[in-house]
Amino acid sequence: MESNITGNQSFQNALPATIINLTVGSIALLLNLSVGIIISTSPSLRQPFNYLILNLSFSDLLVSLAVVFNGILDYFSFAGTRFMPYSVAQVICKIDMLCAVISLPGACLTLLMMSIERYQAIASIRMRKMKLETIRKIIILIWFMATLSAIIPIIYTELDAYYPNECFVGRFDNFILLLICIIGFSITCIISIIIMLAIYCVLTYKLCHNMTIIHPAQSTMITSKREQNMRRTILPVLFLSIFASISSVPYILLNYYIMFNQHYTPNFRTLFISQNPIIWSIFAILFILTPIVNPLLYNLASSRFREVVYTWVCCHNSLVNESSNHIKSIRIIAVKSSLTNLQSTAGQSKK
């Protein structure tokens, strides 16, 4: 798998690629760290769906780290051993690939659980919600499966010893391991996305045709408001899931396609990227934009998350205004006291 998204870049493009990767990765890193801090420190957001959003944000955080490491490796291509030893660059390449390979299965499985949770919350007969303890166990299972699927690609990850020092998954000498790797990717990513889309299709059909299983006799004002809120949030959640799938899966799928063909043709990766630079660049750009766009979509997917963010911003502004008003009042009091002292001094001098 090609981890360095800049591909077969020229020496003149190494420095711009470094700046772009470091900038985009740093912005995405700050955004997803903010999401994690907001959800983990706000008691009102400690709900199953928001925990899944937090888990998806952690997956985007790994993508952000991979993009930052890409920038470091790009600069290593530009500066060479003057910047750091080749052995250190090899370690960074392994970590870079680890973040990139683990993030996608984690994101796809999380999106699948989000669709199941939304279906259970909206269209389930018993109208039960998942418990937090259940969500925690599911999240642990998600990352266990994601880690298992990343072991084989990490073993075959290598860094070119010569310019442009590309970090990629090398040729598999064992076809069984390659097959296991592809099957693991298909189960954790492709099948998960297909099931997720099927669930959202059924859920959208139920909502559009008023087929949510709520009897009129049981309908109350609370139930009605809850149903309206679910209807408002389902479209943003659906858009978030589709965007995350479209922006991430094609890039990783393309890499697995290259890995499979490279087993038979050792130079297939270099030939494919040189012959299809536009396709490769589009998929790579979508992949690195995912961790930036997703935190912005969380505001649409969760109304409570949006309220907490709004509260944080308003409280910060109010504290700033209060402090500035307090400083102004102190200044006014100081001016008045100085005027009073001057008047008293003038009165005493007249006497």
Tab-separated table of C-alpha atoms in Angstrom:
chain	number	residue	atom	x	y	z
A	1	MET	CA	0.000	0.000	0.000
A	2	GLU	CA	1.254	3.415	-0.905
A	3	SER	CA	1.411	5.457	2.284
A	4	ASN	CA	3.201	8.505	0.953
A	5	ILE	CA	0.374	10.174	-0.977
A	6	THR	CA	2.665	12.395	-2.973
A	7	GLY	CA	3.776	9.400	-5.051
A	8	ASN	CA	6.607	9.688	-7.548
A	9	GLN	CA	7.149	13.364	-6.976
A	10	SER	CA	9.989	15.381	-8.400
A	11	PHE	CA	12.642	16.955	-6.242
A	12	GLN	CA	11.110	20.398	-6.840
A	13	ASN	CA	7.738	19.201	-5.457
A	14	ALA	CA	9.140	17.644	-2.291
A	15	LEU	CA	9.129	20.843	-0.240
A	16	PRO	CA	5.592	21.983	-1.284
A	17	ALA	CA	4.312	18.467	-0.527
A	18	THR	CA	5.919	18.707	2.900
A	19	ILE	CA	4.201	22.013	3.640
A	20	ILE	CA	0.805	20.789	2.402
A	21	ASN	CA	0.901	17.517	4.329
A	22	LEU	CA	2.103	19.118	7.559
A	23	THR	CA	-0.464	21.924	7.327
A	24	VAL	CA	-3.440	19.717	6.487
A	25	GLY	CA	-2.411	17.084	9.029
A	26	SER	CA	-1.937	19.653	11.817
A	27	ILE	CA	-5.331	21.277	11.181
A	28	ALA	CA	-7.072	17.891	11.137
A	29	LEU	CA	-5.209	16.875	14.296
A	30	LEU	CA	-6.380	19.980	16.179
A	31	LEU	CA	-9.982	19.589	15.000
A	32	ASN	CA	-10.255	15.960	16.059
A	33	LEU	CA	-8.503	16.617	19.369
A	34	SER	CA	-11.088	19.345	20.008
A	35	VAL	CA	-13.909	16.893	19.278
A	36	GLY	CA	-12.415	14.379	21.695
A	37	ILE	CA	-11.990	16.971	24.452
A	38	ILE	CA	-15.532	18.311	24.026
A	39	ILE	CA	-17.207	14.896	24.149
A	40	SER	CA	-15.050	13.460	26.941
A	41	THR	CA	-15.440	16.505	29.230
A	42	SER	CA	-19.179	17.152	28.691
A	43	PRO	CA	-21.485	14.938	30.800
A	44	SER	CA	-24.468	15.696	28.553
A	45	LEU	CA	-22.667	14.094	25.595
A	46	ARG	CA	-21.986	10.779	27.305
A	47	GLN	CA	-24.470	8.862	25.201
A	48	PRO	CA	-24.029	5.814	22.929
A	49	PHE	CA	-24.263	7.738	19.655
A	50	ASN	CA	-21.816	10.425	20.803
A	51	TYR	CA	-19.385	7.730	21.948
A	52	LEU	CA	-19.473	6.352	18.413
A	53	ILE	CA	-18.783	9.850	17.088
A	54	LEU	CA	-15.837	10.034	19.500
A	55	ASN	CA	-14.567	6.705	18.170
A	56	LEU	CA	-14.908	7.922	14.575
A	57	SER	CA	-13.021	11.063	15.551
A	58	PHE	CA	-10.228	8.896	16.967
A	59	SER	CA	-10.021	7.114	13.612
A	60	ASP	CA	-9.727	10.505	11.887
A	61	LEU	CA	-7.045	11.395	14.413
A	62	LEU	CA	-5.000	8.421	13.216
A	63	VAL	CA	-5.437	9.588	9.612
A	64	SER	CA	-4.240	13.043	10.684
A	65	LEU	CA	-1.135	11.529	12.237
A	66	ALA	CA	-0.505	9.550	9.048
A	67	VAL	CA	-0.698	12.758	6.999
A	68	VAL	CA	1.724	14.498	9.376
A	69	PHE	CA	4.150	11.577	9.110
A	70	ASN	CA	3.781	11.803	5.326
A	71	GLY	CA	4.966	15.395	5.551
A	72	ILE	CA	7.955	14.357	7.650
A	73	LEU	CA	8.883	11.671	5.114
A	74	ASP	CA	8.455	14.181	2.280
A	75	TYR	CA	10.915	16.479	4.007
A	76	PHE	CA	13.257	13.529	4.488
A	77	SER	CA	13.136	13.075	0.701
A	78	PHE	CA	14.014	16.755	0.349
A	79	ALA	CA	16.708	17.006	3.045
A	80	GLY	CA	17.890	13.381	3.194
A	81	THR	CA	20.142	12.192	6.010
A	82	ARG	CA	20.891	15.812	6.900
A	83	PHE	CA	17.436	15.851	8.515
A	84	MET	CA	17.426	12.411	10.213
A	85	PRO	CA	19.047	8.979	9.757
A	86	TYR	CA	17.510	6.498	7.359
A	87	SER	CA	16.840	4.066	10.226
A	88	VAL	CA	14.678	6.667	11.976
A	89	ALA	CA	12.809	7.328	8.737
A	90	GLN	CA	12.100	3.583	8.505
A	91	VAL	CA	10.512	3.631	11.958
A	92	ILE	CA	8.384	6.654	11.012
A	93	CYS	CA	7.326	4.823	7.847
A	94	LYS	CA	6.123	1.850	9.927
A	95	ILE	CA	4.187	4.124	12.298
A	96	ASP	CA	2.765	6.040	9.349
A	97	MET	CA	1.498	2.843	7.743
A	98	LEU	CA	0.143	1.592	11.059
A	99	CYS	CA	-1.987	4.725	11.488
A	100	ALA	CA	-3.220	4.616	7.905
A	101	VAL	CA	-4.089	0.905	7.806
A	102	ILE	CA	-5.773	0.722	11.224
A	103	SER	CA	-7.843	3.876	10.750
A	104	LEU	CA	-10.031	2.693	7.868
A	105	PRO	CA	-11.326	-0.597	9.396
A	106	GLY	CA	-11.931	1.294	12.627
A	107	ALA	CA	-13.892	3.980	10.780
A	108	CYS	CA	-15.932	1.531	8.662
A	109	LEU	CA	-16.902	-0.646	11.619
A	110	THR	CA	-17.795	2.461	13.625
A	111	LEU	CA	-19.999	3.740	10.795
A	112	LEU	CA	-21.719	0.350	10.715
A	113	MET	CA	-22.436	0.537	14.447
A	114	MET	CA	-23.727	4.100	14.038
A	115	SER	CA	-26.238	2.887	11.444
A	116	ILE	CA	-27.346	0.031	13.735
A	117	GLU	CA	-27.703	2.418	16.674
A	118	ARG	CA	-29.757	4.867	14.603
A	119	TYR	CA	-31.981	2.087	13.297
A	120	GLN	CA	-32.506	0.762	16.812
A	121	ALA	CA	-33.279	4.247	18.118
A	122	ILE	CA	-35.713	5.164	15.326
A	123	ALA	CA	-37.349	2.054	13.910
A	124	SER	CA	-36.902	-0.654	16.523
A	125	ILE	CA	-40.071	-2.164	17.904
A	126	ARG	CA	-38.911	-2.138	21.515
A	127	MET	CA	-37.444	1.352	21.178
A	128	ARG	CA	-34.436	0.423	23.299
A	129	LYS	CA	-31.166	2.281	23.218
A	130	MET	CA	-27.773	0.685	23.427
A	131	LYS	CA	-26.195	0.918	26.845
A	132	LEU	CA	-22.893	2.708	27.337
A	133	GLU	CA	-21.263	-0.461	28.620
A	134	THR	CA	-22.288	-2.266	25.433
A	135	ILE	CA	-20.865	0.541	23.298
A	136	ARG	CA	-17.559	0.415	25.166
A	137	LYS	CA	-17.241	-3.324	24.540
A	138	ILE	CA	-18.114	-2.841	20.867
A	139	ILE	CA	-15.461	-0.109	20.514
A	140	ILE	CA	-12.816	-2.407	22.026
A	141	LEU	CA	-13.856	-5.163	19.606
A	142	ILE	CA	-13.694	-2.719	16.675
A	143	TRP	CA	-10.085	-1.765	17.351
A	144	PHE	CA	-9.120	-5.360	18.037
A	145	MET	CA	-10.378	-6.346	14.576
A	146	ALA	CA	-8.760	-3.273	12.996
A	147	THR	CA	-5.414	-4.131	14.592
A	148	LEU	CA	-5.586	-7.733	13.375
A	149	SER	CA	-6.254	-6.586	9.813
A	150	ALA	CA	-3.188	-4.290	9.920
A	151	ILE	CA	-0.568	-6.786	11.119
A	152	ILE	CA	0.287	-8.296	7.737
A	153	PRO	CA	0.576	-4.976	5.806
A	154	ILE	CA	2.810	-3.555	8.546
A	155	ILE	CA	5.187	-6.523	8.258
A	156	TYR	CA	5.664	-5.887	4.538
A	157	THR	CA	5.933	-2.100	4.828
A	158	GLU	CA	9.206	-0.685	3.530
A	159	LEU	CA	10.843	2.649	2.773
A	160	ASP	CA	12.802	3.220	-0.425
A	161	ALA	CA	16.479	3.724	0.319
A	162	TYR	CA	16.772	6.129	-2.614
A	163	TYR	CA	14.932	9.274	-3.627
A	164	PRO	CA	11.980	9.866	-3.453
A	165	ASN	CA	12.001	7.539	-0.388
A	166	GLU	CA	8.445	6.290	-0.792
A	167	CYS	CA	6.779	4.472	2.098
A	168	PHE	CA	4.632	1.594	0.844
A	169	VAL	CA	3.630	-2.027	1.376
A	170	GLY	CA	6.073	-4.112	-0.604
A	171	ARG	CA	5.530	-7.207	-2.683
A	172	PHE	CA	3.979	-10.199	-0.916
A	173	ASP	CA	6.085	-13.305	-1.450
A	174	ASN	CA	3.374	-15.484	0.117
A	175	PHE	CA	0.045	-15.553	-1.728
A	176	ILE	CA	-1.795	-16.992	1.317
A	177	LEU	CA	-0.847	-13.969	3.425
A	178	LEU	CA	-1.943	-11.663	0.633
A	179	LEU	CA	-5.269	-13.475	0.410
A	180	ILE	CA	-5.778	-13.269	4.184
A	181	CYS	CA	-5.002	-9.551	4.050
A	182	ILE	CA	-7.559	-8.946	1.279
A	183	ILE	CA	-10.222	-11.035	3.045
A	184	GLY	CA	-9.676	-9.100	6.276
A	185	PHE	CA	-10.018	-5.794	4.427
A	186	SER	CA	-13.191	-7.010	2.693
A	187	ILE	CA	-14.821	-8.089	5.968
A	188	THR	CA	-13.905	-5.026	8.015
A	189	CYS	CA	-14.423	-2.397	5.300
A	190	ILE	CA	-16.306	-3.426	2.164
A	191	ILE	CA	-18.944	-5.667	3.769
A	192	SER	CA	-19.382	-3.199	6.657
A	193	ILE	CA	-20.080	-0.335	4.254
A	194	ILE	CA	-22.539	-2.430	2.213
A	195	ILE	CA	-24.491	-3.427	5.342
A	196	MET	CA	-24.432	0.173	6.570
A	197	LEU	CA	-25.880	1.489	3.302
A	198	ALA	CA	-28.551	-1.218	3.328
A	199	ILE	CA	-29.600	-0.264	6.868
A	200	TYR	CA	-29.822	3.412	5.942
A	201	CYS	CA	-31.883	2.571	2.852
A	202	VAL	CA	-34.394	0.655	4.987
A	203	LEU	CA	-34.407	3.381	7.619
A	204	THR	CA	-34.913	6.140	5.042
A	205	TYR	CA	-37.768	4.178	3.484
A	206	LYS	CA	-39.455	3.801	6.885
A	207	LEU	CA	-39.095	7.489	7.691
A	208	CYS	CA	-40.314	8.663	4.286
A	209	HIS	CA	-43.421	6.471	4.430
A	210	ASN	CA	-44.197	7.024	8.121
A	211	MET	CA	-43.573	3.394	8.948
A	212	THR	CA	-41.834	3.892	12.274
A	213	ILE	CA	-43.469	1.480	14.662
A	214	ILE	CA	-45.172	3.867	17.075
A	215	HIS	CA	-48.883	3.331	17.693
A	216	PRO	CA	-51.125	6.431	17.806
A	217	ALA	CA	-52.415	5.461	21.244
A	218	GLN	CA	-48.862	5.467	22.567
A	219	SER	CA	-47.961	8.722	20.850
A	220	THR	CA	-47.231	11.482	23.334
A	221	MET	CA	-45.725	14.923	23.075
A	222	ILE	CA	-42.339	13.552	24.170
A	223	THR	CA	-42.496	10.778	21.587
A	224	SER	CA	-43.489	13.256	18.875
A	225	LYS	CA	-40.612	15.600	19.684
A	226	ARG	CA	-38.215	12.666	19.821
A	227	GLU	CA	-39.380	11.450	16.417
A	228	GLN	CA	-39.006	14.915	14.894
A	229	ASN	CA	-35.488	15.210	16.283
A	230	MET	CA	-34.577	11.804	14.857
A	231	ARG	CA	-35.884	12.816	11.447
A	232	ARG	CA	-33.791	15.998	11.497
A	233	THR	CA	-30.589	14.193	12.428
A	234	ILE	CA	-30.853	11.115	10.216
A	235	LEU	CA	-29.961	12.978	7.000
A	236	PRO	CA	-26.774	14.552	8.448
A	237	VAL	CA	-25.735	11.161	9.847
A	238	LEU	CA	-26.403	9.560	6.475
A	239	PHE	CA	-24.381	12.265	4.698
A	240	LEU	CA	-21.540	11.864	7.210
A	241	SER	CA	-21.457	8.103	6.669
A	242	ILE	CA	-21.572	8.340	2.880
A	243	PHE	CA	-18.878	11.037	2.738
A	244	ALA	CA	-16.566	9.090	5.054
A	245	SER	CA	-17.047	5.987	2.909
A	246	ILE	CA	-16.583	7.704	-0.449
A	247	SER	CA	-13.516	9.663	0.661
A	248	SER	CA	-11.642	6.809	2.365
A	249	VAL	CA	-12.590	3.449	0.872
A	250	PRO	CA	-11.593	4.126	-2.791
A	251	TYR	CA	-8.036	5.119	-1.812
A	252	ILE	CA	-7.455	2.030	0.332
A	253	LEU	CA	-9.243	-0.188	-2.204
A	254	LEU	CA	-6.925	1.109	-4.908
A	255	ASN	CA	-3.922	0.297	-2.738
A	256	TYR	CA	-5.106	-3.266	-2.212
A	257	TYR	CA	-5.625	-3.590	-5.957
A	258	ILE	CA	-1.996	-2.519	-6.449
A	259	MET	CA	-0.840	-4.954	-3.768
A	260	PHE	CA	-2.633	-7.857	-5.462
A	261	ASN	CA	-1.222	-7.129	-8.919
A	262	GLN	CA	2.221	-6.442	-7.547
A	263	HIS	CA	2.378	-10.043	-6.382
A	264	TYR	CA	2.541	-11.055	-10.055
A	265	THR	CA	4.212	-7.919	-11.481
A	266	PRO	CA	6.909	-6.525	-9.122
A	267	ASN	CA	6.925	-3.045	-10.712
A	268	PHE	CA	3.142	-2.756	-11.023
A	269	ARG	CA	2.848	-0.017	-8.366
A	270	THR	CA	5.302	2.302	-10.089
A	271	LEU	CA	3.758	1.679	-13.502
A	272	PHE	CA	0.182	2.199	-12.303
A	273	ILE	CA	0.907	5.494	-10.517
A	274	SER	CA	2.889	6.854	-13.457
A	275	GLN	CA	0.128	5.906	-15.916
A	276	ASN	CA	-2.797	7.073	-13.747
A	277	PRO	CA	-1.551	10.127	-11.823
A	278	ILE	CA	-4.928	11.933	-11.879
A	279	ILE	CA	-6.879	9.010	-10.402
A	280	TRP	CA	-4.206	8.444	-7.780
A	281	SER	CA	-4.096	12.134	-6.813
A	282	ILE	CA	-7.901	12.488	-6.544
A	283	PHE	CA	-8.269	9.457	-4.276
A	284	ALA	CA	-5.304	10.584	-2.152
A	285	ILE	CA	-6.673	14.119	-1.725
A	286	LEU	CA	-10.089	12.792	-0.680
A	287	PHE	CA	-8.396	10.542	1.850
A	288	ILE	CA	-6.452	13.335	3.568
A	289	LEU	CA	-9.465	15.704	3.552
A	290	THR	CA	-11.622	13.233	5.494
A	291	PRO	CA	-10.285	14.105	8.987
A	292	ILE	CA	-10.862	17.813	8.294
A	293	VAL	CA	-14.421	17.594	6.956
A	294	ASN	CA	-15.738	14.988	9.415
A	295	PRO	CA	-15.379	17.158	12.572
A	296	LEU	CA	-17.396	19.862	10.811
A	297	LEU	CA	-20.139	17.328	10.009
A	298	TYR	CA	-20.395	16.220	13.648
A	299	ASN	CA	-22.193	19.509	14.347
A	300	LEU	CA	-24.949	18.410	11.973
A	301	ALA	CA	-25.056	14.789	13.107
A	302	SER	CA	-25.539	15.488	16.820
A	303	SER	CA	-27.718	18.335	18.077
A	304	ARG	CA	-26.349	18.047	21.618
A	305	PHE	CA	-22.781	18.225	20.348
A	306	ARG	CA	-23.736	21.396	18.479
A	307	GLU	CA	-25.299	22.860	21.631
A	308	VAL	CA	-22.206	22.117	23.717
A	309	VAL	CA	-19.924	23.731	21.108
A	310	TYR	CA	-22.201	26.780	21.014
A	311	THR	CA	-22.155	26.953	24.815
A	312	TRP	CA	-18.365	26.757	24.893
A	313	VAL	CA	-18.021	29.574	22.374
A	314	CYS	CA	-20.619	31.768	24.087
A	315	CYS	CA	-19.139	31.203	27.536
A	316	HIS	CA	-15.689	32.095	26.244
A	317	ASN	CA	-17.009	35.287	24.671
A	318	SER	CA	-18.987	36.182	27.794
A	319	LEU	CA	-15.936	35.659	29.988
A	320	VAL	CA	-13.909	37.894	27.704
A	321	ASN	CA	-16.624	40.554	27.771
A	322	GLU	CA	-16.967	40.304	31.548
A	323	SER	CA	-13.222	40.645	32.034
A	324	SER	CA	-13.077	43.628	29.681
A	325	ASN	CA	-16.071	45.254	31.409
A	326	HIS	CA	-14.451	44.593	34.771
A	327	ILE	CA	-11.249	46.271	33.605
A	328	LYS	CA	-13.265	49.241	32.297
A	329	SER	CA	-15.100	49.585	35.615
A	330	ILE	CA	-11.797	49.523	37.493
A	331	ARG	CA	-10.464	52.243	35.221
A	332	ILE	CA	-13.600	54.366	35.738
A	333	ILE	CA	-13.380	53.964	39.503
A	334	ALA	CA	-9.705	54.890	39.405
A	335	VAL	CA	-10.435	58.019	37.336
A	336	LYS	CA	-13.265	59.047	39.672
A	337	SER	CA	-11.109	58.543	42.746
A	338	SER	CA	-8.291	60.578	41.208
A	339	LEU	CA	-10.724	63.390	40.376
A	340	THR	CA	-12.061	63.303	43.929
A	341	ASN	CA	-8.544	63.502	45.320
A	342	LEU	CA	-7.754	66.452	43.075
A	343	GLN	CA	-10.902	68.294	44.156
A	344	SER	CA	-10.192	67.697	47.833
A	345	THR	CA	-6.605	68.893	47.371
A	346	ALA	CA	-7.801	72.030	45.591
A	347	GLY	CA	-10.309	72.725	48.370
A	348	GLN	CA	-7.671	72.409	51.066
A	349	SER	CA	-5.310	74.738	49.202
A	350	LYS	CA	-8.029	77.414	48.997
A	351	LYS	CA	-8.562	77.228	52.722
